[in-house]
PDB file of C-alpha atoms in Angstrom:
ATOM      1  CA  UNK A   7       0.000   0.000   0.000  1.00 43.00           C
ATOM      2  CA  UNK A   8       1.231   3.642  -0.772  1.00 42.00           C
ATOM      3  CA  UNK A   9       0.744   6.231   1.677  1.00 45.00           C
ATOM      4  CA  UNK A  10      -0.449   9.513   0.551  1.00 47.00           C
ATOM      5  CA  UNK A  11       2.935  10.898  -0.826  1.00 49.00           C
ATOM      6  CA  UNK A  12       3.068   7.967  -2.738  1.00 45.00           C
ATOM      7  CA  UNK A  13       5.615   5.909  -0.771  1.00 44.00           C
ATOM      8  CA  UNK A  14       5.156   2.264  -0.272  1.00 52.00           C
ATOM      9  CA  UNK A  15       4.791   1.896   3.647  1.00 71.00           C
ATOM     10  CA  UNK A  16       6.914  -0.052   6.189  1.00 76.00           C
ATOM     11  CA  UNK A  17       5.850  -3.146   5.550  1.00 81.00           C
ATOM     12  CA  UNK A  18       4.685  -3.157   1.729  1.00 83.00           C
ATOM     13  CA  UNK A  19       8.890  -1.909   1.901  1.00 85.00           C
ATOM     14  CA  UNK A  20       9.843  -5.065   3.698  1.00 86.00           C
ATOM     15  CA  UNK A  21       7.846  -7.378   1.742  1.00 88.00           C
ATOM     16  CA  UNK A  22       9.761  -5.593  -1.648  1.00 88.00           C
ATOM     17  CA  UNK A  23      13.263  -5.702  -0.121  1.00 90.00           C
ATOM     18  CA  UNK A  24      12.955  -9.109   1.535  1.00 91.00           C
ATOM     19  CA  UNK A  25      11.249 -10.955  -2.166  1.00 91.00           C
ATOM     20  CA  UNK A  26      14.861 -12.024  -3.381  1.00 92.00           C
ATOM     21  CA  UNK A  27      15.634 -13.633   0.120  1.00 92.00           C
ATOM     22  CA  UNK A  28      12.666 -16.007  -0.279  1.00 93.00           C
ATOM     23  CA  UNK A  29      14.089 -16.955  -3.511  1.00 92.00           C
ATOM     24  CA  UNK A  30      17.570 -17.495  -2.424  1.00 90.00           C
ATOM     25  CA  UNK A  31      16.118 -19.703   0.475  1.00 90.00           C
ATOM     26  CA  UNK A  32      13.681 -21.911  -1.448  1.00 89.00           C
ATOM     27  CA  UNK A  33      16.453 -22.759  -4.083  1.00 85.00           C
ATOM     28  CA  UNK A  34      19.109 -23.448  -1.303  1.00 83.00           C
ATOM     29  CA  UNK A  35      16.307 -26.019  -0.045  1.00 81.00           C
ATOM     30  CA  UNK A  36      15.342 -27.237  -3.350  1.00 78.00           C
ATOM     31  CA  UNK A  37      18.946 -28.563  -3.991  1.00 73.00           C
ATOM     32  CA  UNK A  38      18.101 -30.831  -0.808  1.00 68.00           C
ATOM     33  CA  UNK A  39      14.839 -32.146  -1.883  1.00 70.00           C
ATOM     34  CA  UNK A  40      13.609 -34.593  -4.448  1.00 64.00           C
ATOM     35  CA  UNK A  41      12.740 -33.193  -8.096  1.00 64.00           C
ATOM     36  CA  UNK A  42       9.286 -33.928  -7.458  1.00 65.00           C
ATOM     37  CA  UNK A  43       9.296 -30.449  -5.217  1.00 76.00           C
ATOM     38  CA  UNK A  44       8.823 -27.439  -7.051  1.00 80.00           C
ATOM     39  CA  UNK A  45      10.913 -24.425  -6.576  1.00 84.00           C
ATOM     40  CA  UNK A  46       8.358 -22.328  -6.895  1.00 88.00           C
ATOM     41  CA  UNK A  47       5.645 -24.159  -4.557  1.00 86.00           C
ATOM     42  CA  UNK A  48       8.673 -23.537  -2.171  1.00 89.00           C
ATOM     43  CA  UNK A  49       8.614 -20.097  -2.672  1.00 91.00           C
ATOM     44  CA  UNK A  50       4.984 -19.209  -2.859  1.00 91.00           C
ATOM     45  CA  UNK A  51       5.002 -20.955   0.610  1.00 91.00           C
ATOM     46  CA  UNK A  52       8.071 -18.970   1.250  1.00 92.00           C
ATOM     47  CA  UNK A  53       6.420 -15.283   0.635  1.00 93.00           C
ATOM     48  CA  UNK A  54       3.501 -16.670   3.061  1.00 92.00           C
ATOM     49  CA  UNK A  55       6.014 -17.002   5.963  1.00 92.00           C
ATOM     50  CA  UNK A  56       7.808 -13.197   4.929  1.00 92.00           C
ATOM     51  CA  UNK A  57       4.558 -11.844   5.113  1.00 92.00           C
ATOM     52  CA  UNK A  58       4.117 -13.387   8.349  1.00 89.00           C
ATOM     53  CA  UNK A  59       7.540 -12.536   9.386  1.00 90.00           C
ATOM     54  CA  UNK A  60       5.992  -8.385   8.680  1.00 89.00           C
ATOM     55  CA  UNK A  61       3.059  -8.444  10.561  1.00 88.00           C
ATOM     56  CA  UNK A  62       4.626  -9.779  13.362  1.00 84.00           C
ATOM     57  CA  UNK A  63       7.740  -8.732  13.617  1.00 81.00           C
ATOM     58  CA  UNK A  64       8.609  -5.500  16.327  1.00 72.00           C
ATOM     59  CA  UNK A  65      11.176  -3.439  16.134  1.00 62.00           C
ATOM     60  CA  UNK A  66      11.828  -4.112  20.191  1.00 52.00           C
ATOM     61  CA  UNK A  67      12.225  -7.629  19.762  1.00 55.00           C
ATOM     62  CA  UNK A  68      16.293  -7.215  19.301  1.00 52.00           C
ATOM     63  CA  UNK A  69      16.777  -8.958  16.812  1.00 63.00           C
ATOM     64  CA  UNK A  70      17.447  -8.124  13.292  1.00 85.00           C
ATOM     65  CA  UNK A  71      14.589  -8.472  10.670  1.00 86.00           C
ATOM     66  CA  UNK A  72      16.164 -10.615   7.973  1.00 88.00           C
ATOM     67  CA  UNK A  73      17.521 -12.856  10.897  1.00 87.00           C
ATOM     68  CA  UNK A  74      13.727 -12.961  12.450  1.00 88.00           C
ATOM     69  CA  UNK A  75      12.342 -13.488   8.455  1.00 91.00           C
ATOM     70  CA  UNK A  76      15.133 -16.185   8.192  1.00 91.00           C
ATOM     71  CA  UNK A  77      13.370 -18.332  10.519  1.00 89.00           C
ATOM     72  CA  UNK A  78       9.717 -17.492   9.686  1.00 91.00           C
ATOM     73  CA  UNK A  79      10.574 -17.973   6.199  1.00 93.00           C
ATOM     74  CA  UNK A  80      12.086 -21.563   6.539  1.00 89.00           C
ATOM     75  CA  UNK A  81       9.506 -22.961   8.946  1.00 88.00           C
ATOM     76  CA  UNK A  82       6.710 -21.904   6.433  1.00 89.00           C
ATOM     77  CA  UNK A  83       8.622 -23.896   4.031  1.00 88.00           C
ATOM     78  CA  UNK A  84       9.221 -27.177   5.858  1.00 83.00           C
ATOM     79  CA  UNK A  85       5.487 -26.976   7.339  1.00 82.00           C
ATOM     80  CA  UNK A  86       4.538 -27.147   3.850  1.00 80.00           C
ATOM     81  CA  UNK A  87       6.916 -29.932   3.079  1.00 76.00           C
ATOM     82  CA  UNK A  88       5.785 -32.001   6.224  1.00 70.00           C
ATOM     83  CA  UNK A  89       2.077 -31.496   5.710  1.00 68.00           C
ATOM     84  CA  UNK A  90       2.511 -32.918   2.082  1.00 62.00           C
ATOM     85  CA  UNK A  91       4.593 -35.464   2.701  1.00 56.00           C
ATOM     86  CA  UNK A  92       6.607 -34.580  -0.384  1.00 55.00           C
ATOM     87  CA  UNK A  93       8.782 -38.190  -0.144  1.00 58.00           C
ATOM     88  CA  UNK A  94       6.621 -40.404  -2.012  1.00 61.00           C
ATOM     89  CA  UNK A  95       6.245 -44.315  -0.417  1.00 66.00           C
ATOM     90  CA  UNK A  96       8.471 -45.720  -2.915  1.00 70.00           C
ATOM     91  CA  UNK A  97      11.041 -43.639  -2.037  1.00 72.00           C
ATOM     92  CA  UNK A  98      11.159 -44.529   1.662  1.00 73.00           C
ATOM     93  CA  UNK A  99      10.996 -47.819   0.982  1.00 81.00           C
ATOM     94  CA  UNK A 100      13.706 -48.391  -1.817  1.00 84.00           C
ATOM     95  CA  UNK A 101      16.184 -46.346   1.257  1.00 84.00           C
ATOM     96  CA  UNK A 102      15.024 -48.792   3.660  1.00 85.00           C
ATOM     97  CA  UNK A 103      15.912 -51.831   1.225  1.00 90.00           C
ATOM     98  CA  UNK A 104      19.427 -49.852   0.842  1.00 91.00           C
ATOM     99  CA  UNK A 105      19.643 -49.203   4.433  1.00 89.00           C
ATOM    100  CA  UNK A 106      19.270 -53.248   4.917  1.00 91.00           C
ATOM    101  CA  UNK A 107      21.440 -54.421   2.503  1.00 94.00           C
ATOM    102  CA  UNK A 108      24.427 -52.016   3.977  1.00 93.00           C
ATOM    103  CA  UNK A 109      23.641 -53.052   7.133  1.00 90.00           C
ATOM    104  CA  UNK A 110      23.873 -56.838   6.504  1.00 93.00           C
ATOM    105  CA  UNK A 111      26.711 -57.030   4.112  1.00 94.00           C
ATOM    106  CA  UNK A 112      28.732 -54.541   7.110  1.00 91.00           C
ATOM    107  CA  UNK A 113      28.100 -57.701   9.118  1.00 91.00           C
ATOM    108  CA  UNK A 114      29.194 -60.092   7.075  1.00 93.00           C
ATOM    109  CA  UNK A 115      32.353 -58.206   5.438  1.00 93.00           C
ATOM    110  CA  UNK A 116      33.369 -56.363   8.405  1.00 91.00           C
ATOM    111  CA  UNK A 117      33.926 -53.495   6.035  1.00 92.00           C
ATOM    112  CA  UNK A 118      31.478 -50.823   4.163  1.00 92.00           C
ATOM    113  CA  UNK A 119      30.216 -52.823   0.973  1.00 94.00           C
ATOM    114  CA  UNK A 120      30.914 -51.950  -2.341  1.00 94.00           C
ATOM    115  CA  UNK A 121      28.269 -50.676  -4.424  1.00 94.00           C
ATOM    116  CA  UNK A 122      28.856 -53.746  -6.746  1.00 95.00           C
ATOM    117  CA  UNK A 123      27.854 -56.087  -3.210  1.00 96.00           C
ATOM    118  CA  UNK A 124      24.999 -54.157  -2.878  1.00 95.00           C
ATOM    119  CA  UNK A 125      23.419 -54.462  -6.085  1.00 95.00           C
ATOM    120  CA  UNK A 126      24.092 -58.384  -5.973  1.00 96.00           C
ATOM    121  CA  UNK A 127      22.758 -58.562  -2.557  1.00 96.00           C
ATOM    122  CA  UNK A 128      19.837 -56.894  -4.231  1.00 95.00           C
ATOM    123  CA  UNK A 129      19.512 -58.852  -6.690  1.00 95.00           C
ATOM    124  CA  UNK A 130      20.356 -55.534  -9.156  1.00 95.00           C
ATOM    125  CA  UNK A 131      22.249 -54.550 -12.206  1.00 96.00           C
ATOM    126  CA  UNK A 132      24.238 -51.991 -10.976  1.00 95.00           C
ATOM    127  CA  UNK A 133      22.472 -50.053 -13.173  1.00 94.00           C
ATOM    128  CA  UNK A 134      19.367 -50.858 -11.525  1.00 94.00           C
ATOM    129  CA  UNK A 135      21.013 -50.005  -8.455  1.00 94.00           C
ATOM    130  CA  UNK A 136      21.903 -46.115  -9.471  1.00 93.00           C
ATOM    131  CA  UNK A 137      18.558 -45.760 -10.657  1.00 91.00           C
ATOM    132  CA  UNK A 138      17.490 -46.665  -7.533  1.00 89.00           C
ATOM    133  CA  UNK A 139      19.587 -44.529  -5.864  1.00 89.00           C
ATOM    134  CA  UNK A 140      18.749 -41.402  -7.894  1.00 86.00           C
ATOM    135  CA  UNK A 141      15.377 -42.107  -6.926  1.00 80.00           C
ATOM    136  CA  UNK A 142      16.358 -41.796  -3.577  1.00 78.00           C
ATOM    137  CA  UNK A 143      17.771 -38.318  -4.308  1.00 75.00           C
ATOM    138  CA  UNK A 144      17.244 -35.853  -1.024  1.00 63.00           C
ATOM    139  CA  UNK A 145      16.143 -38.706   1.640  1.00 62.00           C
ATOM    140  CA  UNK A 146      17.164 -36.764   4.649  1.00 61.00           C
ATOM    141  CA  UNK A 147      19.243 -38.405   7.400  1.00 63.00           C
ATOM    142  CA  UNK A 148      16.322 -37.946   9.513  1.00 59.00           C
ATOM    143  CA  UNK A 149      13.096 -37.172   9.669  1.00 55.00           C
ATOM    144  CA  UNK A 150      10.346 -36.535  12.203  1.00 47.00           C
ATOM    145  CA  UNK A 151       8.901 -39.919  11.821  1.00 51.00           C
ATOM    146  CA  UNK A 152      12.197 -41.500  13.155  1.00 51.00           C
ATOM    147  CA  UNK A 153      10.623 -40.012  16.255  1.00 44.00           C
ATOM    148  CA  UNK A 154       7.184 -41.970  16.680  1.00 44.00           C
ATOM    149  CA  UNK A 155       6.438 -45.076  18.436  1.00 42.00           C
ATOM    150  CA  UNK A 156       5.022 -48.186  17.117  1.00 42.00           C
ATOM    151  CA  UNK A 157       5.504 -50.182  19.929  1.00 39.00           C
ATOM    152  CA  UNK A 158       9.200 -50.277  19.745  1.00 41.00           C
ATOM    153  CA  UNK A 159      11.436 -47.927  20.825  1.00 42.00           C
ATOM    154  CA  UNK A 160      12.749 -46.185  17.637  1.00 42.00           C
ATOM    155  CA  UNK A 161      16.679 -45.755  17.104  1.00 41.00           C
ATOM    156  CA  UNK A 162      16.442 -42.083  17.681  1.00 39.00           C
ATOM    157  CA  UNK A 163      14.706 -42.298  21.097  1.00 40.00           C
ATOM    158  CA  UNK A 164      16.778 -45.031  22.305  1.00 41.00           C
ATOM    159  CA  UNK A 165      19.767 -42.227  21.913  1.00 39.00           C
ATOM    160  CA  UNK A 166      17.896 -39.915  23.775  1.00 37.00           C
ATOM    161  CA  UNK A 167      17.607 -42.514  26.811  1.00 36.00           C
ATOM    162  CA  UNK A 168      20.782 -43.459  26.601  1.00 39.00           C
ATOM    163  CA  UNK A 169      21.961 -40.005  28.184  1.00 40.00           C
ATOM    164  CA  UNK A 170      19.851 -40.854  31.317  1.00 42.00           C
ATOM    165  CA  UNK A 171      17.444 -38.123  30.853  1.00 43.00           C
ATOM    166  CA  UNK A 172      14.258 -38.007  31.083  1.00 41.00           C
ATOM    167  CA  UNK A 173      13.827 -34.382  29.494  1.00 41.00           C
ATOM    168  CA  UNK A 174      15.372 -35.964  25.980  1.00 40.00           C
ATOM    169  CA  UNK A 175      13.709 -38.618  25.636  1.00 43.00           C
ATOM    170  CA  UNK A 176      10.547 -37.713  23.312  1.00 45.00           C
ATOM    171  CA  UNK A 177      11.793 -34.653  22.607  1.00 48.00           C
ATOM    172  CA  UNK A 178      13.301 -34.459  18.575  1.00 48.00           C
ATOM    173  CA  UNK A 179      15.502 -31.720  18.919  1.00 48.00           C
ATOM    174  CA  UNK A 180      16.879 -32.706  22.304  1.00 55.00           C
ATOM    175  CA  UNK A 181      17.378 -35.659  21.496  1.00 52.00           C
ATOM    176  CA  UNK A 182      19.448 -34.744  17.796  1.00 52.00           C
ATOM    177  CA  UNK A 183      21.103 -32.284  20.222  1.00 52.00           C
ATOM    178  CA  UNK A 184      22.294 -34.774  23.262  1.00 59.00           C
ATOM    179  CA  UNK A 185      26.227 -36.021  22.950  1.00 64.00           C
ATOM    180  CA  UNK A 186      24.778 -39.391  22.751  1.00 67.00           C
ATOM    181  CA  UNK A 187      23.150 -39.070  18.922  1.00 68.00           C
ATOM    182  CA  UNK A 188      26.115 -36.617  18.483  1.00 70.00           C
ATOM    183  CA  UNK A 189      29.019 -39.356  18.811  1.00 76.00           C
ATOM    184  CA  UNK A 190      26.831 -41.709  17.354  1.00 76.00           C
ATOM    185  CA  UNK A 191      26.671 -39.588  14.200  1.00 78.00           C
ATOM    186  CA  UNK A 192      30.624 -38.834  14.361  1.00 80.00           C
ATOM    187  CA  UNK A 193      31.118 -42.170  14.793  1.00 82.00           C
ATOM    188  CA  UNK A 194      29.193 -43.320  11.784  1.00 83.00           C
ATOM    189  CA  UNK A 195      30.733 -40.435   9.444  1.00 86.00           C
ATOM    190  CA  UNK A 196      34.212 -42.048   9.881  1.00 87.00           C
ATOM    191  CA  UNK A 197      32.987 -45.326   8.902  1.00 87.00           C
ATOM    192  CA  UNK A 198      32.064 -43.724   5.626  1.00 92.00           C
ATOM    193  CA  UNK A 199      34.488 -44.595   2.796  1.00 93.00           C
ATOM    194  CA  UNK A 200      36.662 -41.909   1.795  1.00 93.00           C
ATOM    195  CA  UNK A 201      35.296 -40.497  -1.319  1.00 93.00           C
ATOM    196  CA  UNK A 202      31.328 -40.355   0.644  1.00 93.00           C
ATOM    197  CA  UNK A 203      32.920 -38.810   3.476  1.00 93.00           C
ATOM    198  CA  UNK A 204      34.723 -36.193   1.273  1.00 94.00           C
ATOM    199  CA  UNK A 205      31.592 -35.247  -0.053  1.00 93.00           C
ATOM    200  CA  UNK A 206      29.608 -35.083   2.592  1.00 89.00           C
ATOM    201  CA  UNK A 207      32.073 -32.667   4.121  1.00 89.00           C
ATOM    202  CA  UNK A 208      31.876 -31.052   0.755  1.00 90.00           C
ATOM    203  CA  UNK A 209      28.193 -30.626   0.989  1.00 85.00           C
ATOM    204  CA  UNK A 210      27.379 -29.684   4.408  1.00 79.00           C
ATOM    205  CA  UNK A 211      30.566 -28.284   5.973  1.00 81.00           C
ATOM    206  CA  UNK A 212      32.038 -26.087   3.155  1.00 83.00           C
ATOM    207  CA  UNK A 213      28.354 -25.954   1.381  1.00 80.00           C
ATOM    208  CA  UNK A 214      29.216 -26.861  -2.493  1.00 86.00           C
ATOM    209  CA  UNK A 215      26.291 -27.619  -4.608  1.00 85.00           C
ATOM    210  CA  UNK A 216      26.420 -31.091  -6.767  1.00 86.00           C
ATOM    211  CA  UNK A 217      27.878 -29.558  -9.389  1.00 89.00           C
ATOM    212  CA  UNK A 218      30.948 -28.133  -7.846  1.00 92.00           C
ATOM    213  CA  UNK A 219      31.206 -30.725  -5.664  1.00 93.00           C
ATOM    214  CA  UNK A 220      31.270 -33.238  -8.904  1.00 94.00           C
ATOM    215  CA  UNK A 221      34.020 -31.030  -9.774  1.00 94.00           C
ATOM    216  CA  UNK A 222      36.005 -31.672  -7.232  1.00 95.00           C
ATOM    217  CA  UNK A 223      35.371 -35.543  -7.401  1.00 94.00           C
ATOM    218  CA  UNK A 224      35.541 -36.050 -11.227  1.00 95.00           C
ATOM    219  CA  UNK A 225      31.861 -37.124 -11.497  1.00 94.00           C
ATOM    220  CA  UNK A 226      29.179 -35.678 -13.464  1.00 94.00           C
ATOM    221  CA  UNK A 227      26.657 -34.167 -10.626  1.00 90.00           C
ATOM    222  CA  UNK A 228      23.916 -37.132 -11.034  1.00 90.00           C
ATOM    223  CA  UNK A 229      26.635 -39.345 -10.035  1.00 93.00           C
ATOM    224  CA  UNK A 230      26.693 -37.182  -6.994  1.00 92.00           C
ATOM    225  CA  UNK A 231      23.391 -37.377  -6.319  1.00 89.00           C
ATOM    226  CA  UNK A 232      24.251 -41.161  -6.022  1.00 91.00           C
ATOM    227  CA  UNK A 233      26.809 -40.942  -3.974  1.00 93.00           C
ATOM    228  CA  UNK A 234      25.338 -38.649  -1.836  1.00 91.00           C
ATOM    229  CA  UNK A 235      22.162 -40.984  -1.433  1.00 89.00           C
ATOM    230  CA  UNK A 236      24.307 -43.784  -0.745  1.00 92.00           C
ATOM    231  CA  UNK A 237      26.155 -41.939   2.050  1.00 92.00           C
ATOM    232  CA  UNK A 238      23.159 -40.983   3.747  1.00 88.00           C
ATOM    233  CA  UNK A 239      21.957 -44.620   3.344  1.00 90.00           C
ATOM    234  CA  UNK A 240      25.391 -45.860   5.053  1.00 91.00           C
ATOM    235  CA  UNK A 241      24.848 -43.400   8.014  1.00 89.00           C
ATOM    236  CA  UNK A 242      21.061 -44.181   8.661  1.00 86.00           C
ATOM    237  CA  UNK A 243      22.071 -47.729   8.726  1.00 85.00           C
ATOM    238  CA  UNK A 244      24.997 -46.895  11.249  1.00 82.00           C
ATOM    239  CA  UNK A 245      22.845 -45.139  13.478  1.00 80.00           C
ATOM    240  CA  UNK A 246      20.642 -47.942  13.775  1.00 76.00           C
ATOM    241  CA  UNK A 247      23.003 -50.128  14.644  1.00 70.00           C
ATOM    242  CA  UNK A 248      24.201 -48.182  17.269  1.00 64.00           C
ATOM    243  CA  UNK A 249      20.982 -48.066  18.867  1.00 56.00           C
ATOM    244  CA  UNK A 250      20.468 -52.416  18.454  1.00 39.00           C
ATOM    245  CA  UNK A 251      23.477 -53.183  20.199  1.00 34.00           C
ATOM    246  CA  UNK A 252      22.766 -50.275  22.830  1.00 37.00           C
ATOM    247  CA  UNK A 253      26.073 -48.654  21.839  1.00 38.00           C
ATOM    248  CA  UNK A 254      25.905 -44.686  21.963  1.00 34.00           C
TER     249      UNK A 254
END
C-alpha cells in the first residue's frame, strides 16, 4: 500500500526488499529435496512465511529483521513440506531396502560394501542399483517420523535414553542435540568410505552444490546425487546399529 505521498509503507517496503531472500532460500532447499518439489511451490510458501515474518515482527524484539524473516521464512517452508509429505512411499521404501542391505553385508564383510555387493545382494544390475539410488535423491538423514512409536522404541529415542534423561527422551531436537546421537553420528561419518565422506564434508561443511562438488570428485553431478544418497543410506544404517546393540 502507498501512503499519501506515494511511498510504499513499512511493511509493503519489507515485503519488496525481503522478495529475493525467499528466492535465495527456497532454491538453497530445493537442492536438498527430491525433483518432485517445485521451486516455486517452495517459494509461494516462502512469501507466506515473509509476510508473516511483517506483521509480526517488532522493532523491540532485538533482533534483526532478515535474521527474524530467516526463521519465519524456513519454517513456512518445511510446514509445507511435512504437511505434504513430499517423499513419495516408494522412495522410503527403496532407502530402507538400501539401508538393509548395507547393514547386513557390514556384518558379514566387516567393512562398508561396495556398491557392486549391494546391487548383488539386491539382486540388481548396478544399473538398476543407481537408478534406484537417484530415486532416492534428497532422503534426509532424519526425519520426524524416526521419532514416533510403534511399539518399539525407535533408534532415535533409544539415543535420547541413553543419556539418562528423562527431558530428551521424546523430545526431537533434544534428542538430535544430546552427545549421545552426536558421537553416534561422528562415529558413523568415519565409517564412511573416503570419497562419501569427502563429499559429505563437501556438501554440508564447506556448502558446495552437486555440481561443484562433482568437480572436485571427477563425477558428473547425477553421479553425486548417487553418492550422496548412498552416504546418507550408510549413516542411517549406522545409526541404527548403534541403537540395536545399545552402543551410543
Amino acid at each position: 500500500m502507498y501512503t499519501c505521498n506515494g511511498k510504499l509503507n513499512h511493511k509493503d517496503q519489507l515485503l519488496k526488499q525481503h522478495a529475493p531472500l525467499v528466492k535465495k532460500l527456497a532454491y538453497q532447499l530445493k537442492a536438498k529435496l527430491p525433483a518432485s518439489v517445485e521451486v516455486d511451490d517452495l517459494i509461494q510458501t516462502g512469501m507466506m512465511g515473509l509476510l508473516d515474518a511483517v506483521n509480526r515482527y517488532e522493532d523491540n524484539h532485538g533482533a534483526q529483521f532478515e535474521t527474524y524473516a530467516v526463521q519465519r521464512i524456513r519454517g513456512a517452508m518445511l510446514d509445507e513440506l511435512r504437511s505434504a509429505d513430499w517423499a513419495p512411499r516408494s522412495v522410503r521404501k527403496n532407502m530402507r531396502t538400501v539401508e538393509s542391505a548395507i547393514s547386513q553385508l557390514e556384518q558379514q564383510l566387516g567393512r562398508p560394501p561396495t556398491e557392486a555387493e549391494l546391487a548383488r545382494h539386491m539382486g540388481l544390475s548396478i544399473t538398476d542399483y543407481h537408478a534406484m539410488l537417484d530415486d532416492c535423491s534428497g532422503h534426509q538423514l532424519i526425519y520426524y517420523d524416526d521419532f514416533g512409536d510403534d511399539g518399539d522404541a525407535h533408534f532415535l529415542d533409544r539415543h535420547g535414553v541413553a543419556d539418562d534423561s528423562s527431558e530428551i527422551s521424546g523430545d526431537p531436537l533434544k534428542t538430535l542435540m544430546s552427545e549421545g546421537f552426536r558421537s553416534a553420528l561422528v562415529e558413523a561419518i568415519s565409517e564412511l568410505p573416503e570419497r562419501e565422506k569427502l563429499l559429505m564434508a563437501l556438501y554440508y561443511e564447506q556448502e558446495l552444490n552437486l555440481k561443484e562438488i562433482g568437480a572436485v570428485l571427477g563425477v558428473s553431478e547425477s553421479r553425486v546425487s548417487q553418492l550422496h544418497s548412498q552416504a546418507v543410506g550408510r549413516l542411517r544404517a549406522g545409526l541404527r546399529e548403534q541403537a540395536w546393540t545399545g552402543v551410543a
